[in-house]
XYZ file of C-alpha atoms in Angstrom:
562
model
C -33.350 -19.519 1.453
C -32.632 -20.715 4.966
C -28.978 -19.960 5.360
C -27.565 -16.469 4.844
C -23.997 -16.960 3.690
C -22.879 -13.336 3.612
C -19.274 -14.406 3.463
C -19.839 -17.902 2.216
C -18.567 -18.862 -1.193
C -20.970 -21.779 -1.523
C -24.081 -19.648 -1.898
C -24.336 -20.280 -5.631
C -24.088 -24.002 -5.062
C -26.691 -23.977 -2.294
C -29.081 -22.229 -4.662
C -28.337 -24.882 -7.283
C -28.550 -27.629 -4.686
C -32.172 -26.790 -3.955
C -33.066 -26.439 -7.615
C -31.251 -29.743 -8.130
C -31.818 -30.721 -11.727
C -31.181 -27.207 -13.071
C -27.524 -27.419 -12.082
C -26.724 -31.097 -12.463
C -27.822 -33.091 -15.492
C -29.040 -36.601 -14.719
C -26.106 -38.242 -16.488
C -22.428 -37.581 -15.810
C -21.321 -34.085 -16.653
C -18.009 -32.384 -17.427
C -17.211 -29.794 -14.751
C -14.657 -27.135 -15.713
C -12.818 -24.876 -13.287
C -10.184 -22.191 -13.808
C -7.678 -21.842 -10.941
C -5.541 -18.710 -11.206
C -2.662 -18.885 -8.732
C -2.186 -15.266 -7.732
C -0.695 -13.284 -4.861
C -3.115 -11.092 -2.930
C -2.769 -8.875 0.155
C -4.811 -10.300 3.018
C -5.185 -8.969 6.558
C -5.695 -11.081 9.699
C -4.882 -10.412 13.394
C -3.957 -6.751 12.635
C -1.301 -7.960 10.152
C -1.501 -7.510 6.376
C 0.684 -9.613 4.091
C 0.743 -10.943 0.543
C -0.412 -14.592 0.354
C -0.659 -17.085 -2.509
C -4.318 -17.727 -3.388
C -6.523 -19.377 -5.972
C -8.629 -16.745 -7.783
C -7.832 -14.259 -5.016
C -9.878 -16.284 -2.503
C -8.802 -17.481 0.956
C -9.733 -20.277 1.398
C -9.948 -21.096 -2.295
C -13.106 -21.978 -4.245
C -15.089 -25.118 -3.471
C -15.217 -27.717 -6.237
C -18.748 -29.110 -6.652
C -19.235 -32.334 -8.615
C -21.422 -35.391 -8.770
C -20.226 -38.952 -8.515
C -19.389 -40.021 -12.077
C -18.506 -36.524 -13.326
C -15.374 -35.687 -15.259
C -13.473 -32.710 -13.824
C -11.120 -30.369 -15.694
C -9.252 -27.865 -13.538
C -6.956 -25.590 -15.499
C -4.313 -24.211 -13.125
C -2.463 -21.090 -14.344
C 0.449 -19.943 -12.206
C 0.843 -16.163 -11.841
C 2.808 -16.396 -8.563
C 6.583 -16.323 -8.010
C 6.582 -19.878 -6.625
C 6.314 -23.140 -8.533
C 2.925 -24.742 -7.794
C 1.125 -28.077 -7.902
C -2.342 -28.993 -6.622
C -3.304 -32.289 -4.959
C -6.916 -33.510 -4.992
C -6.743 -35.071 -1.544
C -8.588 -38.378 -1.276
C -9.547 -38.720 -4.947
C -8.316 -42.133 -6.043
C -7.181 -41.095 -9.557
C -7.482 -44.630 -10.946
C -4.533 -45.308 -13.338
C -4.232 -41.533 -13.539
C -1.439 -40.453 -11.201
C -0.748 -37.597 -13.643
C -3.677 -35.757 -12.015
C -2.701 -36.529 -8.401
C -0.542 -33.446 -7.931
C 2.306 -33.950 -5.424
C 5.331 -32.106 -6.845
C 8.325 -34.340 -7.707
C 6.220 -37.483 -7.161
C 3.614 -37.588 -9.952
C 4.543 -34.385 -11.792
C 7.078 -31.614 -11.887
C 5.573 -28.352 -10.619
C 3.841 -25.739 -12.764
C 6.340 -22.936 -13.241
C 5.499 -19.227 -13.097
C 3.621 -18.162 -16.224
C 2.614 -21.731 -17.164
C -0.606 -23.772 -17.008
C -1.584 -27.400 -16.510
C -5.033 -28.986 -16.690
C -5.836 -31.621 -14.079
C -8.234 -33.990 -15.838
C -9.882 -36.702 -13.732
C -13.018 -38.780 -13.274
C -14.819 -38.948 -9.929
C -15.968 -42.564 -9.768
C -17.078 -44.692 -6.834
C -16.723 -41.812 -4.372
C -19.137 -39.344 -2.872
C -18.875 -37.016 0.125
C -16.388 -34.384 1.297
C -12.746 -34.252 0.214
C -10.454 -31.277 -0.332
C -7.676 -29.894 -2.490
C -4.440 -28.157 -1.550
C -1.071 -27.048 -2.850
C 1.452 -29.909 -2.642
C 4.789 -28.092 -2.765
C 6.773 -26.133 -0.144
C 4.394 -24.887 2.616
C 2.045 -23.212 0.132
C -0.938 -25.167 1.396
C -0.927 -22.712 4.337
C -3.174 -20.556 2.118
C -3.814 -22.593 -1.055
C -6.640 -24.996 -0.161
C -10.380 -25.540 -0.513
C -13.156 -28.108 -0.185
C -14.352 -30.699 -2.707
C -18.041 -31.619 -2.420
C -19.072 -34.771 -4.317
C -22.842 -35.210 -4.453
C -24.239 -38.737 -4.882
C -25.505 -39.759 -8.313
C -28.809 -38.178 -9.308
C -31.673 -39.866 -7.464
C -29.392 -41.567 -4.918
C -30.245 -40.359 -1.397
C -27.849 -40.015 1.521
C -27.970 -43.048 3.864
C -28.981 -40.623 6.645
C -31.831 -38.084 7.020
C -31.766 -35.459 4.255
C -30.458 -32.201 5.783
C -32.353 -28.945 5.301
C -29.135 -27.234 4.217
C -25.367 -27.594 4.516
C -22.148 -25.649 5.055
C -18.420 -26.229 4.634
C -16.282 -25.749 7.754
C -12.637 -25.648 6.640
C -10.155 -25.464 9.530
C -6.769 -23.893 8.845
C -3.781 -22.077 10.312
C -2.548 -18.511 9.976
C 0.958 -17.077 10.361
C 1.451 -13.301 10.671
C 4.828 -13.658 8.935
C 5.471 -14.900 5.414
C 5.383 -18.688 5.762
C 7.991 -19.511 3.105
C 10.439 -16.989 4.631
C 10.196 -18.373 8.175
C 10.433 -21.969 6.911
C 13.589 -21.180 4.923
C 15.130 -19.437 7.945
C 14.317 -22.420 10.186
C 15.823 -24.854 7.670
C 19.055 -22.870 7.598
C 19.225 -23.186 11.403
C 18.199 -26.885 11.368
C 15.266 -26.085 13.680
C 11.460 -26.103 13.430
C 9.863 -22.835 12.246
C 7.703 -20.868 14.705
C 4.198 -22.232 15.199
C 1.180 -20.482 13.698
C -0.342 -17.354 15.243
C -3.947 -18.548 14.975
C -6.196 -21.293 13.764
C -8.965 -20.336 11.378
C -12.468 -21.460 10.419
C -13.128 -20.757 6.729
C -10.047 -18.511 6.746
C -11.241 -16.497 9.767
C -9.845 -16.789 13.323
C -12.964 -15.466 15.090
C -13.595 -12.714 17.674
C -11.299 -14.100 20.411
C -8.365 -12.711 18.374
C -7.391 -9.037 17.882
C -8.801 -7.207 14.833
C -11.020 -10.235 14.125
C -14.604 -9.096 14.722
C -15.089 -8.824 10.983
C -12.976 -11.945 10.441
C -15.580 -14.297 11.879
C -17.518 -16.923 9.952
C -21.212 -17.133 10.859
C -23.987 -19.383 9.636
C -27.638 -18.727 10.331
C -29.938 -21.623 11.226
C -33.672 -22.052 11.752
C -35.074 -23.744 14.848
C -35.933 -27.403 14.346
C -34.021 -27.783 11.085
C -31.090 -30.191 10.557
C -27.850 -29.090 8.878
C -24.983 -31.032 7.341
C -21.542 -29.645 8.209
C -18.694 -30.734 5.954
C -15.607 -30.307 8.149
C -12.084 -30.333 6.675
C -8.831 -30.067 8.641
C -6.571 -28.074 6.305
C -4.195 -27.081 9.141
C -0.524 -27.780 8.473
C 0.649 -29.190 11.784
C -2.196 -29.640 14.282
C -4.809 -32.262 15.026
C -7.884 -30.351 16.133
C -10.851 -30.813 18.444
C -14.095 -29.250 17.162
C -17.338 -28.628 19.035
C -20.474 -26.447 18.934
C -21.704 -24.968 22.213
C -24.915 -26.648 23.403
C -25.284 -28.876 20.331
C -24.542 -32.530 19.708
C -23.136 -33.660 16.366
C -23.929 -36.940 14.614
C -20.931 -38.241 12.624
C -22.135 -39.733 9.305
C -19.040 -39.747 7.083
C -15.235 -39.585 7.248
C -12.883 -39.042 4.290
C -15.827 -39.379 1.853
C -16.907 -42.780 3.219
C -20.229 -43.201 5.054
C -19.973 -44.365 8.664
C -22.285 -45.925 11.221
C -23.805 -42.771 12.722
C -22.894 -41.898 16.318
C -23.505 -38.805 18.397
C -20.720 -36.830 20.053
C -20.255 -33.464 21.762
C -16.803 -32.980 20.212
C -14.827 -34.520 17.389
C -11.153 -35.004 16.635
C -9.853 -34.402 13.134
C -6.251 -34.717 11.946
C -4.663 -32.664 9.144
C -5.858 -34.140 5.847
C -9.017 -35.693 7.268
C -12.646 -34.732 6.603
C -15.697 -35.408 8.781
C -19.367 -34.850 7.939
C -21.778 -34.286 10.824
C -25.502 -33.633 11.167
C -26.432 -30.845 13.585
C -30.024 -30.178 14.647
C -30.902 -26.600 15.593
C -32.757 -27.838 18.699
C -31.510 -25.445 21.396
C -33.095 -22.221 22.618
C -32.636 -19.636 19.860
C -29.428 -17.709 20.541
C -25.851 -17.448 19.249
C -23.442 -20.332 19.845
C -19.722 -20.589 19.218
C -18.259 -23.331 17.066
C -14.678 -23.777 18.263
C -11.492 -25.566 17.196
C -8.355 -26.093 19.284
C -5.368 -28.478 18.986
C -4.975 -31.910 20.513
C -1.380 -32.663 21.549
C -0.512 -35.337 24.126
C 3.271 -35.196 23.626
C 5.810 -32.613 24.893
C 5.724 -30.673 21.619
C 4.775 -26.963 21.445
C 1.570 -26.128 19.531
C -0.473 -23.034 18.820
C -3.084 -23.751 21.510
C -5.374 -20.759 20.963
C -9.034 -21.357 20.089
C -10.515 -20.415 16.701
C -14.241 -19.678 16.689
C -17.166 -19.237 14.325
C -20.811 -18.569 15.141
C -23.966 -20.671 14.794
C -26.712 -18.030 14.863
C -30.419 -18.741 15.155
C -32.609 -16.722 12.794
C -33.879 -13.470 14.269
C -31.300 -13.270 17.078
C -29.461 -9.924 17.052
C -25.667 -9.779 16.722
C -25.464 -8.065 20.116
C -26.161 -11.365 21.929
C -22.850 -12.776 23.199
C -22.262 -16.393 22.071
C -21.449 -19.159 24.565
C -18.280 -21.270 24.205
C -18.365 -25.073 23.974
C -16.539 -27.366 26.379
C -13.650 -28.725 24.319
C -11.646 -31.711 25.602
C -8.402 -30.807 27.383
C -5.543 -30.259 24.893
C -3.839 -33.492 26.051
C -6.967 -35.653 26.460
C -5.604 -38.942 25.096
C -8.590 -40.906 26.422
C -11.045 -38.791 24.446
C -8.929 -39.202 21.300
C -8.734 -43.012 21.616
C -12.411 -43.320 22.546
C -13.553 -41.088 19.676
C -11.478 -42.936 17.067
C -12.737 -46.319 18.346
C -16.337 -45.265 17.535
C -15.573 -44.750 13.824
C -16.880 -47.713 11.834
C -17.768 -48.258 8.175
C -21.463 -48.389 7.316
C -20.909 -51.837 5.720
C -24.328 -52.276 4.102
C -25.112 -54.115 0.829
C -25.091 -50.726 -0.951
C -21.928 -49.479 0.826
C -19.908 -52.606 1.688
C -16.600 -52.677 3.546
C -14.448 -54.907 1.325
C -11.686 -55.534 3.848
C -8.869 -57.749 2.533
C -9.040 -60.874 4.715
C -5.981 -62.627 3.243
C -2.733 -60.629 3.295
C -0.097 -61.135 0.601
C 2.487 -58.857 2.159
C 3.058 -57.612 5.698
C 4.871 -54.274 6.076
C 6.088 -52.738 9.341
C 7.293 -49.110 9.252
C 8.743 -47.256 12.219
C 8.207 -43.493 12.458
C 11.145 -41.608 13.915
C 12.582 -38.169 14.465
C 16.342 -37.795 14.236
C 19.334 -35.517 13.830
C 21.866 -35.435 11.037
C 25.112 -33.440 10.896
C 24.764 -29.949 9.407
C 27.912 -27.817 9.697
C 26.067 -24.595 8.800
C 23.181 -25.189 11.263
C 22.882 -23.617 14.695
C 23.804 -26.701 16.756
C 25.877 -28.398 14.045
C 22.905 -30.711 13.452
C 19.552 -30.492 11.725
C 16.323 -32.144 12.823
C 15.094 -34.810 10.449
C 12.427 -37.509 10.239
C 12.341 -41.016 8.817
C 10.431 -44.224 8.098
C 12.442 -47.355 8.926
C 15.317 -44.918 9.572
C 15.272 -43.688 5.947
C 14.842 -39.953 5.340
C 13.246 -39.534 1.934
C 15.089 -37.358 -0.595
C 12.919 -35.645 -3.212
C 14.069 -36.425 -6.784
C 14.792 -33.962 -9.615
C 12.593 -35.918 -12.062
C 9.024 -36.770 -11.025
C 8.901 -40.403 -9.869
C 5.858 -41.328 -11.989
C 7.614 -40.092 -15.146
C 10.774 -42.003 -14.214
C 8.660 -45.128 -13.670
C 6.522 -44.740 -16.803
C 9.433 -43.930 -19.136
C 11.844 -46.270 -17.345
C 14.358 -43.485 -16.573
C 17.229 -45.010 -14.632
C 18.958 -43.565 -11.583
C 15.998 -41.530 -10.245
C 14.882 -43.943 -7.503
C 15.536 -47.396 -6.064
C 12.844 -49.959 -5.184
C 14.549 -51.390 -2.101
C 12.602 -49.669 0.677
C 12.749 -52.239 3.513
C 9.554 -54.029 4.567
C 10.596 -53.690 8.216
C 13.264 -51.838 10.237
C 16.756 -53.206 9.762
C 17.542 -52.862 13.487
C 14.551 -53.641 15.769
C 14.541 -52.000 19.231
C 12.133 -51.140 22.051
C 10.240 -48.590 19.955
C 8.215 -46.884 22.700
C 10.481 -47.373 25.720
C 12.539 -44.618 27.353
C 13.359 -41.685 25.024
C 16.333 -42.422 22.782
C 18.678 -39.485 22.314
C 21.812 -41.226 20.991
C 22.514 -42.580 17.487
C 19.887 -40.310 15.939
C 21.415 -40.295 12.448
C 19.258 -41.481 9.540
C 20.154 -42.741 6.069
C 19.096 -40.584 3.110
C 17.647 -41.893 -0.126
C 14.902 -41.918 -2.751
C 13.799 -45.451 -1.983
C 10.398 -46.836 -2.962
C 8.574 -50.070 -2.228
C 7.349 -52.071 -5.215
C 3.911 -53.716 -4.873
C 2.524 -56.388 -7.182
C -0.706 -55.376 -8.933
C -3.828 -56.453 -7.002
C -1.798 -57.789 -4.069
C -3.203 -57.241 -0.581
C -1.083 -55.238 1.824
C -1.090 -54.907 5.576
C 0.980 -51.998 6.862
C 1.665 -51.399 10.552
C 2.859 -47.869 11.298
C 4.735 -47.781 14.618
C 5.507 -44.531 16.446
C 8.890 -44.482 18.240
C 10.446 -42.561 21.110
C 13.386 -41.276 19.081
C 13.699 -37.789 20.633
C 9.975 -37.926 21.496
C 6.780 -39.861 20.813
C 4.158 -37.937 18.855
C 0.896 -38.519 17.002
C 1.320 -38.671 13.210
C -1.484 -38.454 10.622
C -0.460 -40.565 7.605
C -1.959 -40.026 4.157
C -1.741 -42.545 1.327
C -2.297 -41.111 -2.160
C -4.298 -43.059 -4.753
C -6.086 -45.276 -2.223
C -8.491 -45.631 0.617
C -7.474 -48.159 3.257
C -9.144 -49.904 6.169
C -7.926 -49.056 9.683
C -8.110 -52.585 11.119
C -6.331 -51.990 14.422
C -4.599 -49.508 16.681
C -2.950 -49.571 20.082
C -0.576 -47.941 22.540
C 2.966 -49.256 23.009
C 4.779 -51.667 20.720
C 2.822 -53.662 18.147
C 2.797 -57.363 19.065
C 2.560 -59.455 15.864
C 1.541 -62.516 17.891
C -1.280 -61.008 19.985
C -2.535 -57.810 18.362
C -3.872 -59.178 15.026
C -6.394 -61.280 16.978
C -8.071 -58.012 18.015
C -8.281 -56.553 14.479
C -11.700 -55.404 13.252
C -12.114 -57.115 9.859
C -15.892 -56.593 9.658
C -16.620 -52.848 9.676
C -13.329 -50.989 10.227
C -13.268 -47.317 9.228
C -12.207 -46.726 5.632
C -10.210 -43.562 5.018
C -7.278 -41.927 3.223
C -5.570 -40.333 6.258
C -5.108 -41.995 9.647
C -3.647 -40.825 12.931
C -0.941 -43.031 14.450
C -1.409 -42.530 18.206
C 1.350 -41.014 20.339
C 3.649 -43.835 21.434
C 1.487 -46.387 19.652
C 0.711 -48.102 16.344
C -1.947 -48.311 13.648
C -2.556 -51.198 11.229
C -4.109 -50.588 7.796
C -5.027 -52.883 4.910
C -5.585 -52.144 1.235
C -5.576 -53.858 -2.147
C -2.898 -52.539 -4.518
C -5.256 -52.288 -7.512
C -4.315 -48.784 -8.699
C -1.117 -48.882 -10.796
C 1.354 -46.005 -10.635
C 3.555 -44.236 -8.111
C 1.729 -43.241 -4.942
C 3.074 -41.000 -2.211
C 2.668 -41.877 1.474
C 3.624 -39.264 4.036
C 2.922 -37.712 7.389
C 0.410 -34.886 6.856
C 2.168 -32.676 9.403
C 3.944 -30.341 6.992
C 6.927 -30.022 9.319
C 7.552 -33.778 9.331
C 6.997 -34.147 5.581
C 9.599 -31.423 5.026
C 11.995 -33.310 7.303
C 11.642 -36.476 5.191
C 8.823 -38.461 6.858
C 7.608 -39.849 3.540
C 8.030 -42.623 0.985
C 6.226 -43.887 -2.095
C 4.864 -47.153 -3.458
C 5.381 -48.262 -7.060
C 2.315 -50.330 -7.903
C 3.042 -52.457 -10.960
C 0.721 -52.650 -13.963
C -1.675 -55.555 -14.228
C -1.867 -57.876 -17.224
C -4.233 -55.814 -19.418
C -4.198 -52.204 -20.690
C -7.227 -51.542 -18.409
C -4.943 -52.378 -15.454
C -2.065 -50.154 -16.555
C -1.058 -46.530 -16.020
C -2.628 -44.196 -18.589
C -0.262 -42.277 -20.915
C 0.748 -38.828 -19.634
C -1.215 -35.791 -20.852
C 0.353 -33.548 -23.496
C 0.563 -30.537 -21.162
C 2.292 -32.330 -18.255
C 4.742 -29.761 -16.821
C 8.343 -30.477 -17.885
C 10.997 -31.208 -15.275
């Protein structure tokens, strides 16, 4: 076989992939996985510590399915923390019970208990991922999801010789939950990570990391598909391979118009598939990832590396580093994102809603609320339309399904109550936010346009927003304040990128559209874990349609109790 994955957990799949029919029956199959949540001692950067893992693996196992398959993942919790797992980007039609965010669609799985996530993978193919969706446990509890097209359906791009998962993450030397709890008591952000990682390994630029380096071997002239996931908690990342171009062919499990780039930008929660041709002189080349941050916010700016190694080249050859964009290269970020477009072919159409039933405008803000026990008498917080979301004691989907009163209100405002110059001079007064578990109710099958507007409350910053239960079309984006009179004229309604997580640019806005055709309660939040923790989140209640086929399914028998 072409690729030697000494450390690579996908080897079994790659073997199956080439045998094809031996592993995947022609019709839809039932794929069963057992996820044991267990604590394991792991060493990185000369530091050993116990971390929460799935099946003792870091990153966790890759889930391999075909479009149309039914998936059963039995999660058994042996750790001291409550756990829940989110299948990021899977639409979970009518089946929020399998979506996974704790306190939103389920109560968490307690220590010593199990829950089976049961879902169908329909109408989606490509790369997604899964991660813990409670506390900061996704620092170590995450893995890739690879959805192969239906049997006999080719990729809409040249068939690669082989493929590899490249999962980008973050590593803290200290126990993450401990430092987060300490920071919360002080009302301050926790310390940033000590390294970024590629497939759980920081690479040889870090101490004690020679053996903690991911390497993939390639053969000259062959083309490889890299499935890249950003599982980092708080950093958008640039990624490049020394000497090699990458052709982007898919984002968030949606095929794109291919384009070639020397580097890519990927926000937490996003996935990007690229084709790489081994067309350089045989040697060893670094793959590298480093943060993008164009706001005055501290980040862990060290470079994680892995190695692309041509067959037959000895390990003694020193790899070359790629030229990554500067950490604050806004122009690269805007230019790269503007190249992303849906394939929009008869087989893979872009069904952009052209008529909008409801226009929403949400401001993203940081703030400060009084906290007598905190270091400065205040605690940092975050809000949408000046509302800091409060997590409920009963899962929202249960409260909705069983009509339990007093758990949430459905009066989340469609626009800010007090408009202001959102991206003008930094605002450092009146930083208080209102607290509440407030949701927005959407009529079944209605079309929604949502403009997310960054603000200069304390500071502007880029925010990757993830909507559960849906893909959406990114129809427009810009710097400064959104202008409802002029900006919609520039929207791309023909082939905008379709995704589940979108970056709102620093000091700017992003407009998305989607059809509310998936009933249930669906979380929307910033995918920077720090901001989610501070309350930068809300949820939509999508009403049932007229028929049972347009209504939320009944909950499974083993749904964890609240």
